[in-house]
XYZ file of C-alpha atoms in Angstrom:
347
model
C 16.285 -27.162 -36.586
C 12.499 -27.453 -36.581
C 10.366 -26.142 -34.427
C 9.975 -29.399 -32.396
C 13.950 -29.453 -32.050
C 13.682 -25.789 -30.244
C 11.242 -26.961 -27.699
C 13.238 -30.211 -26.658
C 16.292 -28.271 -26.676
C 14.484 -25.580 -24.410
C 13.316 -28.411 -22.198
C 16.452 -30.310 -22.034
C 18.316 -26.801 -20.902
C 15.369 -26.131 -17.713
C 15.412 -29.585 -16.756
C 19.188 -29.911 -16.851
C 21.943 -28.191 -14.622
C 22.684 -24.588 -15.076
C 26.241 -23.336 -16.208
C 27.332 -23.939 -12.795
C 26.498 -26.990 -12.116
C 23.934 -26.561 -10.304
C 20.632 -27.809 -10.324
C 17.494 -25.025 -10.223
C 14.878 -26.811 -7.785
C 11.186 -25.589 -7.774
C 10.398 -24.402 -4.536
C 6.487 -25.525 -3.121
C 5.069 -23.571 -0.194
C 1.539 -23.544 1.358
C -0.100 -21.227 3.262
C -3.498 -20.968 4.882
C -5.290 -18.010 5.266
C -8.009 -17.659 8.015
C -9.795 -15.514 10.682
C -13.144 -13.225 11.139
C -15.759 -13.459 8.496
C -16.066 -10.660 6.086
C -12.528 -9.756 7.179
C -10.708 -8.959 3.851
C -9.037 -12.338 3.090
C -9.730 -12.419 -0.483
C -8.552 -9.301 -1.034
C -5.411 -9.327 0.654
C -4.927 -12.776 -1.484
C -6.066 -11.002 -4.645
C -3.834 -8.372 -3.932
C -0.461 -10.267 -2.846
C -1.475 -12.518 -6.695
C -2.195 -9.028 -8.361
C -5.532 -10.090 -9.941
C -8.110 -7.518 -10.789
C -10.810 -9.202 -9.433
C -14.010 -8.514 -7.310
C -13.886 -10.369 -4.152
C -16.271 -12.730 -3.952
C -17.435 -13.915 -0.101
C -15.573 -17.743 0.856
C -17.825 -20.720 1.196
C -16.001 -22.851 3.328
C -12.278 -24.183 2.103
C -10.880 -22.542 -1.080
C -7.738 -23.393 -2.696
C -5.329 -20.733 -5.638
C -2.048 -20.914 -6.361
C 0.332 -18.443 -7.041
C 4.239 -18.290 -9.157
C 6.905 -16.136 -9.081
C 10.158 -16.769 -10.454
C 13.490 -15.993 -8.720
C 15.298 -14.704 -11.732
C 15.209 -15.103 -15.345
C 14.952 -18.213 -17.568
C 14.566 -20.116 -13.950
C 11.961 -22.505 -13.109
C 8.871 -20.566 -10.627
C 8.230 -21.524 -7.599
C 5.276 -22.144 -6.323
C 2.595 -20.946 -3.532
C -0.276 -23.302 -2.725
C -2.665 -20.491 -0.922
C -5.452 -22.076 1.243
C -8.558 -19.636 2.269
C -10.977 -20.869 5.639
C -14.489 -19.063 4.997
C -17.164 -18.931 7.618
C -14.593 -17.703 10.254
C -14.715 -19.855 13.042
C -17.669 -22.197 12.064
C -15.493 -24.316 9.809
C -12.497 -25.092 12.241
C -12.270 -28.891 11.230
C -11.458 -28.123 7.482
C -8.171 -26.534 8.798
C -6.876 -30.528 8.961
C -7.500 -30.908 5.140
C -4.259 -28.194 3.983
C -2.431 -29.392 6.685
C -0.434 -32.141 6.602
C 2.834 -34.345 7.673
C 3.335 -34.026 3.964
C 3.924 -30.574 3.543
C 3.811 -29.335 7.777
C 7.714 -28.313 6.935
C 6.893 -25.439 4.387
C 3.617 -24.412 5.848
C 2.353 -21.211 7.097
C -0.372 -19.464 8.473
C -1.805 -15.889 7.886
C -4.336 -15.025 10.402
C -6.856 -12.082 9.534
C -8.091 -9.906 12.332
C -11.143 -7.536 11.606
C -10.105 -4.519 13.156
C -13.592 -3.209 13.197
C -14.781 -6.109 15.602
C -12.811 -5.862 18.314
C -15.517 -7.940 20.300
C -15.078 -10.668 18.410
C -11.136 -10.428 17.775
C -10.010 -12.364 21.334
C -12.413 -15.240 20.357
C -11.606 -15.600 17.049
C -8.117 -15.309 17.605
C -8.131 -17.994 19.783
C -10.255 -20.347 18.544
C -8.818 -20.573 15.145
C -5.230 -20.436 17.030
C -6.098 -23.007 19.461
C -7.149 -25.645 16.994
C -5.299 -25.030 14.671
C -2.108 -25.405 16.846
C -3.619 -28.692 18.113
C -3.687 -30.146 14.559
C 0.059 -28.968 14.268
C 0.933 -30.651 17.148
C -0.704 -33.677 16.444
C 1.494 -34.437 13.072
C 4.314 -33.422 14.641
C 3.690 -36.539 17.107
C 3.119 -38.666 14.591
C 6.827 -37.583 12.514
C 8.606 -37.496 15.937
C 8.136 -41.181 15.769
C 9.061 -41.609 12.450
C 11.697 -38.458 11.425
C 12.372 -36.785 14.645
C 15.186 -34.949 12.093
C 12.599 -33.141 10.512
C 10.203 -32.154 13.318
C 13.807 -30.933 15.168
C 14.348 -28.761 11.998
C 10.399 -27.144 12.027
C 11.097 -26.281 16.161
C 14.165 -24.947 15.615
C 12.891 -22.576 12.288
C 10.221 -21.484 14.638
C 13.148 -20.605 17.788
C 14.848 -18.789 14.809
C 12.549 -16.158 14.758
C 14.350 -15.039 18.205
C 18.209 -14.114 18.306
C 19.381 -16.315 21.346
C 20.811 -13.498 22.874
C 17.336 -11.665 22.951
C 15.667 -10.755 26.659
C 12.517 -12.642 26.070
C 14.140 -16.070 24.367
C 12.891 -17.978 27.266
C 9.429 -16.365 27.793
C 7.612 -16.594 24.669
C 6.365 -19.557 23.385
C 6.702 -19.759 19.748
C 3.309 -21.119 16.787
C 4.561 -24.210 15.984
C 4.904 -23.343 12.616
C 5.538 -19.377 10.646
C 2.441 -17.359 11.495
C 1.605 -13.577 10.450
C -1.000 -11.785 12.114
C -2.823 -9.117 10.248
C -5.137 -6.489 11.338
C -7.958 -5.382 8.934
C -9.729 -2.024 7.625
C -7.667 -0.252 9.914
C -9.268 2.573 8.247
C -12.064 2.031 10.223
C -10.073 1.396 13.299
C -8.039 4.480 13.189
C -11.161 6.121 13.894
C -11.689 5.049 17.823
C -11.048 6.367 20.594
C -7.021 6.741 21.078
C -7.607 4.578 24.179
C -9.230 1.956 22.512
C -6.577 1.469 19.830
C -4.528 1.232 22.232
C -5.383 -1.405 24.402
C -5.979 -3.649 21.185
C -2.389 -2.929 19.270
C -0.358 -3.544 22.356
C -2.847 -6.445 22.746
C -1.608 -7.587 19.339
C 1.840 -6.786 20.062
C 2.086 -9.085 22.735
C 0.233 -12.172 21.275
C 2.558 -11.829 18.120
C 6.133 -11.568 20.095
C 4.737 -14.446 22.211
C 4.118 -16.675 19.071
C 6.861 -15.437 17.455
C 5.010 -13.835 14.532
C 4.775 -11.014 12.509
C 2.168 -7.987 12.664
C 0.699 -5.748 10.191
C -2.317 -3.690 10.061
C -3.708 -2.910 6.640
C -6.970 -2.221 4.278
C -7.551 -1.117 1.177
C -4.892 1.453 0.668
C -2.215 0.418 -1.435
C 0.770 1.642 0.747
C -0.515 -0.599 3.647
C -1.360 -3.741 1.236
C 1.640 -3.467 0.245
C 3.341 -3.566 3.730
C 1.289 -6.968 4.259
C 2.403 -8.606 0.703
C 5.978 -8.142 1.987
C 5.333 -10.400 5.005
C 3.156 -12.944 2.828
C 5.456 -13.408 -0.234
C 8.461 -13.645 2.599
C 6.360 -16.854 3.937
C 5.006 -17.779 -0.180
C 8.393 -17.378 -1.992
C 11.624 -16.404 0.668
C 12.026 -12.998 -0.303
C 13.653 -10.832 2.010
C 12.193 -9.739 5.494
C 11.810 -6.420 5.778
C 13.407 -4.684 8.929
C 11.358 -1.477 8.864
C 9.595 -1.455 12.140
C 6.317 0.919 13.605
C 5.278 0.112 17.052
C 3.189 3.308 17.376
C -0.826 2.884 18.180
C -1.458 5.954 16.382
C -0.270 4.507 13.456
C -0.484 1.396 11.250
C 1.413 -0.979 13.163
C 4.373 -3.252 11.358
C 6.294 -5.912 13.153
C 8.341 -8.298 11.664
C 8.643 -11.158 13.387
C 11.683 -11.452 16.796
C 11.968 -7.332 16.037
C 9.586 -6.498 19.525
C 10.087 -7.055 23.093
C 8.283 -7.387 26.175
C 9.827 -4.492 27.673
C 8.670 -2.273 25.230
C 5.310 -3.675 24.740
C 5.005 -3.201 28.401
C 2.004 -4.264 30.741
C -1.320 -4.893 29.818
C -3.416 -1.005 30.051
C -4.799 -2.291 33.153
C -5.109 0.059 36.808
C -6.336 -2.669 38.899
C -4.016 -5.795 36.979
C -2.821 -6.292 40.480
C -6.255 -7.623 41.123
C -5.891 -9.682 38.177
C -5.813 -13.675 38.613
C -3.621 -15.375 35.792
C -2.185 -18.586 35.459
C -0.064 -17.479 32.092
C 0.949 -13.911 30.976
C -1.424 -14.940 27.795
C -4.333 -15.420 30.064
C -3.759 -12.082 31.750
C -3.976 -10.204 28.502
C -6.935 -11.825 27.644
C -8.928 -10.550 31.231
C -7.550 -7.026 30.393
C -8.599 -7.200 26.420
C -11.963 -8.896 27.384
C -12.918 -6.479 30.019
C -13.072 -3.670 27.805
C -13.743 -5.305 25.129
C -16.660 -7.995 26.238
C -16.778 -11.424 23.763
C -19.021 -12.393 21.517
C -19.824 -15.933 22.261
C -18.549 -19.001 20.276
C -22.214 -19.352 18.852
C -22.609 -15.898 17.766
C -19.480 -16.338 15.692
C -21.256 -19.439 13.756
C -22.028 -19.210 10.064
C -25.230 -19.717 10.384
C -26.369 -18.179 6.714
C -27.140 -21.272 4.345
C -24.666 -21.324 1.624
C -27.779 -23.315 -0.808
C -29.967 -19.967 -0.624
C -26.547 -17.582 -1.691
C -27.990 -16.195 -5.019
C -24.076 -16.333 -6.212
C -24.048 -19.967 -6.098
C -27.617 -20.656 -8.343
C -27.488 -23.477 -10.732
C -30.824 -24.139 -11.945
C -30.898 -27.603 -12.247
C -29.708 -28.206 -9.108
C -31.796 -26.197 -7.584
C -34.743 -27.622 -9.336
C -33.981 -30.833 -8.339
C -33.125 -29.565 -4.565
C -36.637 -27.764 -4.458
C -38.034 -31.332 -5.514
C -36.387 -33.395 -2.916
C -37.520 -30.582 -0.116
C -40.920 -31.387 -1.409
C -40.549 -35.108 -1.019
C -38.795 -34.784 2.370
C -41.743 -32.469 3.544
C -44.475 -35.650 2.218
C -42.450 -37.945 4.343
C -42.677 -36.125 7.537
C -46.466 -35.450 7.336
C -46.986 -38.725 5.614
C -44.414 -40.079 9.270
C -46.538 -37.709 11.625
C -49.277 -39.138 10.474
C -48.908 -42.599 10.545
C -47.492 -42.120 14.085
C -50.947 -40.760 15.368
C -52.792 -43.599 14.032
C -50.198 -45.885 16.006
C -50.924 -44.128 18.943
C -55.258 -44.341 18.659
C -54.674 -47.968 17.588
C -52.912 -48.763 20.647
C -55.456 -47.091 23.053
């Protein structure tokens, strides 16, 4: 046989049925990372593709893939990994990875900055809020034409909670998979005990209520480690891990449906009974934000202009852009100027 004869025959024997009969699929999943600024995205992405890269800050909506195969001489399957820069200044790219095209094998990895915890409640939400909205939206839409499918992506997500489990009728699952990670907890670990506190059972309870997972992490390997588990369970079905650590004084790991309301307990509150709530959600949020006062939404904005990042020089374009900021300047004094003599000719 030639060489050519080996290659067909090699292509023939992926594309065909195994011994069994059976016919090795390639499986596609997506997944959307997102969350504060600065927070360690990239990394944790680098890390979960083990790529020896520098991390290089997001400009707005960056796509990578990664492959794994699930044994030998089998097709690999694919991850389509989506990263949101800018934090929450960029919330309407979230609809562009999204879609009633792929909404059954998506997932969403939000990054918490640890460090922050000022900004966490806000960013947590906003990101959340629309992001849920845009979920909700497709599913709609494919409710009207293949209600089978968006009854499948409900039920996944109800899944994630034994039936027979306490708080199956409290919690009020993310529409679709969603993993919550905390960031440079090396930082973190050094506030005060009361502090971390109040923000992991804060965590604890937002998860279980969404029905997601939660890991804390940064750059040591053990704990990046702990957070690739989650991510290549959502990027390529491996196993879930059942390992569970629910203590404040250290890195917190929570597999999704594995907490529970009564251990979580109430929100580190003395005067909660003071508290007015509509939702249990809400509450949380008045105990968080009380000790932890909010950023507003517009300090949270990107407001850094991507055209003067020295990473992104290209010297024609920049020539030219330098040019046309030249012209545009000539215009407005040439427009200013024209205007005044409008207004003396009129008097």
């Amino acid at each position: 046989d030639t060489l050519w004869d080996l290659a067909i025959a090699e292509v023939e024997k992926r594309e065909n049925p195994d011994d069994d009969g059976k016919h090795v699929e390639v499986c596609e999943k997506s997944i959307l990372f997102m969350g504060n600024k600065n927070g360690g995205k990239t990394t944790i992405i680098l890390r979960c593709l083990e790529r020896e890269e520098i991390p290089k800050p997001t400009l707005a909506l960056e796509y990578t893939f990664g492959r794994r195969a699930r044994r030998h001489n089998t097709p690999k399957d694919i991850a389509h990994l989506w990263e949101l820069g800018g934090g929450t200044s960029l919330l309407e790219l979230i609809r562009i990875p999204i879609t009633s095209n792929n909404l059954s094998s998506f997932a969403v990895v939000l990054v918490l900055d640890l460090s922050k915890p000022n900004e966490l409640w806000t960013t947590m939400e906003k990101l959340l809020q629309v992001t849920r909205n845009h979920v909700h939206k497709i599913l709609a839409k494919l409710e009207k034409t293949n209600p089978k499918v968006v009854a499948e992506i409900k039920q996944k997500m109800r899944n994630n909670l034994q039936r027979d489990h306490p708080d199956y009728e409290l919690v009020d699952p993310f529409p679709i998979p969603l993993v919550i990670i905390g960031s440079k907890y090396d930082i973190f670990h050094e506030f005060d005990s009361e502090m971390r506190k109040i923000i992991s059972k804060t965590l604890r309870f937002v998860s279980h209520y969404y029905g997601a997972s939660l890991v804390f992490t940064s750059k040591s390997e053990a704990l990046l480690l702990k957070a690739r588990a989650l991510i290549n369970h959502l990027a390529f079905g491996y196993d879930k891990s059942k390992s569970v650590s629910v203590d404040h004084n250290k890195p917190l790991f929570i597999p999704a449906g594995l907490d529970s309301l009564s251990q979580i307990g109430p929100p580190p509150a003395s005067d909660i009974g003071k508290m007015r709530a509509n939702t249990p959600l809400e509450l949380w949020k008045k105990v968080f934000e009380k000790t932890f006062p909010p950023k507003s939404f517009c300090d949270l904005q990107d407001t850094k202009d991507p055209a003067q990042d020295s990473q992104y020089a290209e010297y024609e374009v920049d020539v030219m852009r330098a040019q046309k900021n030249q012209e545009l300047e000539q215009y407005k004094r040439n427009a200013s100027k024209s205007w005044k003599e409008m207004v003396l000719d009129s008097d």
